Coordinates of C-alpha atoms and ligand atoms in Angstrom, one line a residue:
M1263 CA -39.5 20.4 -4.8
T1264 CA -37.0 17.5 -4.4
D1265 CA -34.4 17.4 -7.2
Y1266 CA -33.2 13.9 -7.8
S1267 CA -30.8 11.8 -9.9
I1268 CA -31.2 8.3 -11.3
G1269 CA -28.8 5.5 -10.6
V1270 CA -28.5 2.3 -12.6
D1271 CA -26.8 -0.9 -11.4
L1272 CA -26.3 -2.8 -14.6
G1273 CA -25.5 -6.4 -13.5
G1274 CA -25.3 -9.5 -15.6
T1275 CA -28.5 -10.8 -14.1
N1276 CA -30.4 -7.8 -12.8
L1277 CA -30.8 -4.3 -14.0
R1278 CA -31.7 -2.1 -11.0
I1279 CA -32.7 1.5 -11.3
A1280 CA -33.4 4.0 -8.5
A1281 CA -34.4 7.6 -8.3
V1282 CA -32.6 9.1 -5.3
D1283 CA -32.9 12.7 -4.0
E1284 CA -29.9 15.0 -3.2
Q1285 CA -29.9 14.0 0.4
G1286 CA -29.7 10.3 -0.5
K1287 CA -33.3 9.5 0.2
L1288 CA -34.7 6.8 -2.0
V1289 CA -37.6 8.1 -4.1
E1290 CA -38.3 4.9 -6.0
K1291 CA -36.5 1.7 -7.0
T1292 CA -37.3 -0.8 -9.8
T1293 CA -35.6 -4.1 -10.8
L1294 CA -35.7 -5.7 -14.2
E1295 CA -34.1 -8.8 -15.6
T1296 CA -31.0 -8.0 -17.7
R1297 CA -31.8 -9.7 -21.0
V1298 CA -28.1 -10.3 -21.9
A1299 CA -28.9 -13.0 -24.4
M1300 CA -31.2 -10.6 -26.4
G1301 CA -28.2 -8.4 -27.1
R1302 CA -27.1 -5.0 -25.8
D1303 CA -29.7 -3.0 -27.9
H1304 CA -32.5 -4.8 -26.0
V1305 CA -30.7 -4.2 -22.6
V1306 CA -30.3 -0.5 -23.4
S1307 CA -33.9 -0.2 -24.6
D1308 CA -35.2 -1.8 -21.4
M1309 CA -33.0 0.5 -19.3
C1310 CA -34.0 3.6 -21.2
A1311 CA -37.7 2.7 -21.0
A1312 CA -37.5 2.2 -17.2
I1313 CA -35.6 5.5 -16.7
R1314 CA -38.2 7.4 -18.8
Q1315 CA -41.0 5.9 -16.8
L1316 CA -39.3 6.9 -13.5
S1317 CA -38.5 10.5 -14.7
E1318 CA -42.0 11.0 -16.1
K1319 CA -43.6 9.9 -12.8
H1320 CA -41.5 12.2 -10.7
K1321 CA -41.1 15.3 -13.0
A1322 CA -43.7 17.3 -11.1
A1323 CA -41.8 16.7 -7.8
G1324 CA -38.4 18.0 -8.9
K1325 CA -35.7 18.3 -11.5
L1326 CA -33.7 15.3 -12.9
L1327 CA -30.0 16.2 -12.2
G1328 CA -28.5 13.4 -14.2
I1329 CA -28.1 9.7 -14.7
G1330 CA -25.3 7.5 -13.4
I1331 CA -24.7 3.9 -14.5
G1332 CA -22.5 1.4 -12.8
V1333 CA -21.1 -1.1 -15.3
P1334 CA -19.2 -4.3 -14.5
G1335 CA -16.1 -3.8 -16.6
I1336 CA -13.4 -1.4 -17.8
I1337 CA -14.7 2.0 -18.9
D1338 CA -12.9 4.6 -20.9
M1339 CA -13.9 7.6 -18.9
E1340 CA -13.1 10.2 -21.6
T1341 CA -15.1 8.7 -24.3
G1342 CA -17.7 6.9 -22.3
M1343 CA -16.9 3.6 -24.1
V1344 CA -17.2 0.2 -22.4
R1345 CA -13.8 -1.4 -23.2
E1346 CA -14.5 -4.8 -21.7
S1347 CA -17.1 -6.5 -19.6
P1348 CA -16.9 -10.2 -18.8
N1349 CA -20.7 -10.4 -17.9
L1350 CA -21.8 -8.3 -20.9
P1351 CA -19.6 -9.6 -23.7
D1352 CA -21.2 -7.7 -26.6
W1353 CA -20.7 -4.4 -24.8
A1354 CA -16.9 -4.4 -25.6
D1355 CA -15.9 -1.2 -27.4
Y1356 CA -19.5 0.0 -27.3
P1357 CA -20.0 3.8 -27.0
A1358 CA -22.6 3.3 -24.2
R1359 CA -22.6 6.8 -22.9
T1360 CA -23.2 8.5 -26.3
E1361 CA -25.9 6.0 -27.2
I1362 CA -27.8 6.3 -23.9
E1363 CA -27.5 10.1 -23.9
R1364 CA -28.9 10.2 -27.5
R1365 CA -31.9 8.1 -26.5
L1366 CA -32.7 9.9 -23.3
G1367 CA -31.6 13.5 -24.1
T1368 CA -30.0 13.7 -20.6
R1369 CA -26.5 13.7 -19.4
V1370 CA -25.2 10.3 -18.4
V1371 CA -22.1 9.3 -16.3
L1372 CA -20.7 5.8 -16.7
E1373 CA -18.6 4.2 -14.0
N1374 CA -17.1 0.9 -13.1
D1375 CA -19.4 -0.9 -10.7
A1376 CA -16.8 -1.4 -7.9
N1377 CA -16.0 2.4 -8.0
S1378 CA -19.8 3.1 -7.8
A1379 CA -20.1 0.8 -4.8
A1380 CA -17.2 2.7 -3.1
L1381 CA -18.9 6.0 -3.8
G1382 CA -22.2 4.7 -2.4
E1383 CA -20.6 3.6 0.9
K1384 CA -18.8 7.0 1.1
W1385 CA -22.1 8.9 0.5
L1386 CA -24.5 7.0 2.7
G1387 CA -22.8 3.9 4.2
A1388 CA -19.9 2.9 6.4
A1389 CA -17.7 5.8 5.2
K1390 CA -20.2 8.6 5.3
D1391 CA -18.2 10.6 7.9
V1392 CA -14.9 10.5 6.1
N1393 CA -13.7 12.1 2.9
D1394 CA -11.1 9.6 1.9
M1395 CA -11.7 5.8 1.8
A1396 CA -11.0 2.6 -0.1
M1397 CA -13.3 -0.3 -0.7
L1398 CA -12.9 -4.0 -1.6
T1399 CA -16.0 -5.8 -3.0
L1400 CA -15.7 -9.5 -2.5
G1401 CA -18.0 -11.2 -5.0
T1402 CA -17.4 -13.5 -8.0
G1403 CA -14.2 -11.5 -8.3
V1404 CA -12.6 -8.8 -6.1
G1405 CA -13.5 -5.2 -7.1
G1406 CA -11.7 -2.2 -5.7
G1407 CA -12.6 1.5 -5.4
L1408 CA -10.8 4.5 -4.1
V1409 CA -12.5 7.8 -3.1
L1410 CA -10.3 10.8 -2.4
G1411 CA -11.8 14.1 -1.3
G1412 CA -15.3 12.7 -1.9
R1413 CA -14.6 11.8 -5.5
I1414 CA -13.6 8.6 -7.2
W1415 CA -9.9 8.4 -8.1
H1416 CA -9.7 7.2 -11.6
G1417 CA -5.9 7.3 -12.4
M1418 CA -4.6 8.0 -15.9
A1419 CA -6.8 5.6 -17.9
G1420 CA -9.7 5.0 -15.5
M1421 CA -8.1 1.8 -14.2
A1422 CA -7.0 2.9 -10.7
A1423 CA -7.8 0.9 -7.6
E1424 CA -7.6 -2.6 -9.0
F1425 CA -6.7 -3.9 -5.5
G1426 CA -8.2 -7.3 -6.4
H1427 CA -5.2 -7.9 -8.7
T1428 CA -2.4 -7.2 -6.3
T1429 CA -0.2 -10.2 -5.7
V1430 CA -0.4 -12.0 -2.4
E1431 CA 1.3 -15.3 -3.5
P1432 CA 4.1 -14.8 -6.1
D1433 CA 3.7 -18.3 -7.6
G1434 CA 0.1 -18.8 -6.5
A1435 CA -3.1 -19.8 -8.2
L1436 CA -3.7 -18.5 -11.7
C1437 CA -6.0 -15.5 -11.9
G1438 CA -8.4 -14.5 -14.7
C1439 CA -6.2 -11.4 -15.3
G1440 CA -3.3 -13.6 -16.3
N1441 CA -1.2 -13.0 -13.2
R1442 CA -0.6 -15.6 -10.5
G1443 CA -1.5 -15.2 -6.9
C1444 CA -3.8 -12.2 -7.1
L1445 CA -6.0 -11.3 -4.1
E1446 CA -9.0 -12.3 -6.3
A1447 CA -7.6 -15.8 -6.5
Y1448 CA -7.8 -16.1 -2.6
A1449 CA -10.6 -13.8 -1.4
S1450 CA -13.5 -14.0 -4.0
A1451 CA -16.4 -16.4 -3.8
T1452 CA -14.9 -18.3 -6.8
A1453 CA -11.7 -18.7 -4.8
V1454 CA -13.4 -20.0 -1.7
V1455 CA -15.1 -22.7 -3.8
R1456 CA -11.8 -23.5 -5.6
M1457 CA -9.9 -23.8 -2.3
A1458 CA -12.7 -26.1 -1.0
R1459 CA -12.5 -28.3 -4.1
E1460 CA -8.7 -28.5 -3.7
A1461 CA -9.2 -29.5 -0.1
I1462 CA -11.7 -32.2 -1.1
A1463 CA -9.4 -33.5 -3.8
S1464 CA -6.6 -33.9 -1.2
G1465 CA -8.8 -36.2 0.7
A1466 CA -8.4 -34.3 3.9
A1467 CA -11.8 -32.5 4.0
P1468 CA -14.6 -35.1 4.7
G1469 CA -17.1 -32.4 5.8
L1470 CA -16.6 -30.3 2.6
A1471 CA -16.7 -33.5 0.5
Q1472 CA -20.1 -34.4 2.0
A1473 CA -21.5 -30.9 1.5
A1474 CA -20.3 -30.8 -2.1
K1475 CA -21.8 -34.2 -2.9
S1476 CA -25.2 -33.2 -1.6
D1477 CA -25.3 -29.8 -3.2
V1478 CA -25.0 -29.4 -7.0
E1479 CA -24.5 -25.7 -6.6
F1480 CA -21.8 -26.0 -4.0
S1481 CA -21.1 -22.3 -3.1
A1482 CA -18.9 -20.1 -0.9
K1483 CA -22.0 -19.8 1.4
A1484 CA -22.0 -23.6 1.9
V1485 CA -18.3 -23.5 2.9
Y1486 CA -19.1 -20.6 5.3
N1487 CA -22.0 -22.6 6.8
L1488 CA -19.5 -25.4 7.6
S1489 CA -17.0 -23.0 9.0
I1490 CA -19.5 -21.6 11.5
Q1491 CA -20.3 -25.2 12.5
G1492 CA -16.6 -25.6 13.3
D1493 CA -15.4 -27.7 10.3
Q1494 CA -11.6 -27.5 10.4
E1495 CA -11.0 -27.3 6.7
A1496 CA -13.7 -24.7 6.1
R1497 CA -12.3 -22.6 8.9
R1498 CA -8.8 -22.9 7.4
I1499 CA -10.1 -21.7 4.0
F1500 CA -11.6 -18.5 5.6
C1501 CA -8.4 -18.0 7.5
Q1502 CA -6.7 -18.0 4.1
V1503 CA -9.2 -15.4 2.8
G1504 CA -8.5 -13.2 5.8
R1505 CA -4.7 -13.6 5.4
A1506 CA -4.8 -12.6 1.8
L1507 CA -7.0 -9.6 2.6
G1508 CA -4.7 -8.6 5.5
I1509 CA -1.6 -8.7 3.2
V1510 CA -3.2 -6.5 0.6
L1511 CA -4.8 -4.2 3.2
S1512 CA -1.4 -3.8 4.9
D1513 CA 0.1 -2.5 1.6
M1514 CA -2.9 -0.3 1.0
V1515 CA -2.7 1.2 4.6
N1516 CA 1.1 1.7 4.2
A1517 CA 0.7 3.4 0.8
L1518 CA -2.4 5.4 1.4
N1519 CA -2.8 6.1 5.1
L1520 CA -6.6 6.5 4.7
P1521 CA -8.9 6.7 7.7
M1522 CA -11.2 4.0 6.4
Y1523 CA -11.2 0.7 4.4
V1524 CA -14.6 -0.9 3.7
I1525 CA -15.1 -4.5 2.8
G1526 CA -18.3 -5.4 1.0
G1527 CA -19.8 -7.9 -1.4
G1528 CA -21.3 -11.3 -0.7
V1529 CA -18.2 -12.9 0.9
A1530 CA -18.1 -10.0 3.4
S1531 CA -21.1 -11.8 5.1
A1532 CA -18.4 -14.3 6.3
W1533 CA -16.7 -11.5 8.2
D1534 CA -16.6 -13.4 11.5
S1535 CA -14.8 -16.2 9.8
F1536 CA -12.1 -14.2 8.1
A1537 CA -11.7 -11.0 10.1
P1538 CA -9.5 -12.4 12.9
S1539 CA -6.7 -13.6 10.5
M1540 CA -7.1 -10.4 8.5
F1541 CA -6.5 -8.1 11.6
E1542 CA -3.6 -10.4 12.7
E1543 CA -1.9 -9.8 9.3
L1544 CA -2.5 -6.1 9.4
L1545 CA -0.9 -5.7 12.9
Q1546 CA 2.0 -7.9 11.8
R1547 CA 2.7 -6.4 8.4
S1548 CA 1.8 -2.8 8.4
M1549 CA 3.7 -0.3 10.6
V1550 CA 1.2 2.4 9.7
Y1551 CA -1.7 0.1 10.8
A1552 CA 0.1 -0.9 14.0
A1553 CA 0.6 2.8 14.9
T1554 CA -3.1 3.7 14.3
S1555 CA -4.9 0.5 15.1
P1556 CA -8.1 0.7 17.1
E1557 CA -7.2 -2.8 18.5
P1558 CA -4.4 -3.4 21.0
S1559 CA -1.1 -4.5 19.5
H1560 CA -0.4 -8.3 19.6
G1561 CA 3.3 -7.6 19.9
R1562 CA 4.6 -9.4 16.8
G1563 CA 6.0 -8.1 13.6
A1564 CA 5.3 -4.4 13.0
S1565 CA 3.2 -4.1 16.1
A1566 CA 6.1 -5.2 18.2
K1567 CA 8.2 -2.3 16.8
V1568 CA 5.7 0.5 16.5
K1569 CA 4.1 2.5 19.3
A1570 CA 0.5 3.5 19.1
M1571 CA 0.2 7.1 17.9
G1572 CA -2.3 9.8 18.9
T1573 CA -6.0 9.6 18.4
K1574 CA -6.2 9.1 14.7
K1575 CA -7.3 5.6 13.9
T1576 CA -7.3 3.4 10.8
V1577 CA -10.7 1.7 10.6
V1578 CA -11.2 -1.5 8.6
T1579 CA -14.9 -2.4 8.6
R1580 CA -17.8 -4.0 6.9
A1581 CA -19.9 -2.3 4.3
V1582 CA -23.4 -1.4 5.4
L1583 CA -25.4 -0.9 2.2
G1584 CA -25.2 -4.4 0.9
S1585 CA -26.1 -4.8 -2.8
D1586 CA -27.5 -1.2 -2.8
A1587 CA -24.0 0.4 -2.5
G1588 CA -23.5 0.4 -6.3
L1589 CA -27.0 1.6 -6.9
Y1590 CA -26.7 4.6 -4.6
G1591 CA -23.2 5.3 -5.8
A1592 CA -24.4 5.4 -9.4
A1593 CA -27.1 7.9 -8.4
R1594 CA -24.4 10.0 -6.7
L1595 CA -22.2 10.1 -9.9
P1596 CA -23.8 13.0 -11.7
L1597 CA -23.7 15.0 -8.5
V1598 CA -19.9 14.6 -7.8
N1599 CA -18.0 12.9 -10.6
G1600 CA -19.8 14.2 -13.6
S1601 CA -18.1 17.5 -14.2
Ligands
ZN2558 ZN1 -5.6 -11.0 -11.2

């Protein structure tokens, strides 16, 4: 007998569903298209049908322990309502948990997708050997998740860990949240493309201009490709990404003193291009990081003042589960965060 849970990663494009056993072993995974344009009832029907199919198929093998669903948006954790979801506009103020539980007759846990990804990396990924960790997911936006004592930290209204909306430039670029100069406006895929377009408009980025002209879907990946070929402007943009990350991580390390900070999402593939400036900022700005850094001090800012302490180290590292982090984390939800 292998008892298992089912995790759902509800994205704006794909609906991914996995049965995972208690040890984190994948039992079966299935991917459907999220038919957003058909409306939420269709999406929920598709999801419930796929979940039923999976649980029917594996019911002889073990007990279904619950269902966790990662949703891109703000969730009211008490009522299980989706408050707001930019990728699923007609889900706003929708009592998703009640509706899905009614259809399936099984307990369901809803969670913000960035929190699910953090829980996935904690359970089976980069942070599996620590109990406390924070994660930044660098995608279209910048998501944040905080896991304390193995459980997601929600805060009062389920809105904790919005690290993507901490300010790095007081009068900087306007962010979708209404603030100026958020981390998201400097370290998301959207921000990389915006900074590249600004560089092109200034006339000082011939390499980027050429790439944008020949590629209608000019993306953060195209900017990264130029950066690894040595293009100065593309490299400068990823230095800026690293600087913004380093500023926010310095505040996080000073405030939280966690053993591990994990960076995931598509933009994390550009790690080699942004990590040097990120670590430079960390050593410079965070006395807690300077005292616990695995790297040697570079002797400026905080790291000039603070001596290395003991054997406890602050690790800032890449995520290892890729796009499966949110899926595994969702499957973990009914096991740890559902009570
Ligand atoms: Zn913001």
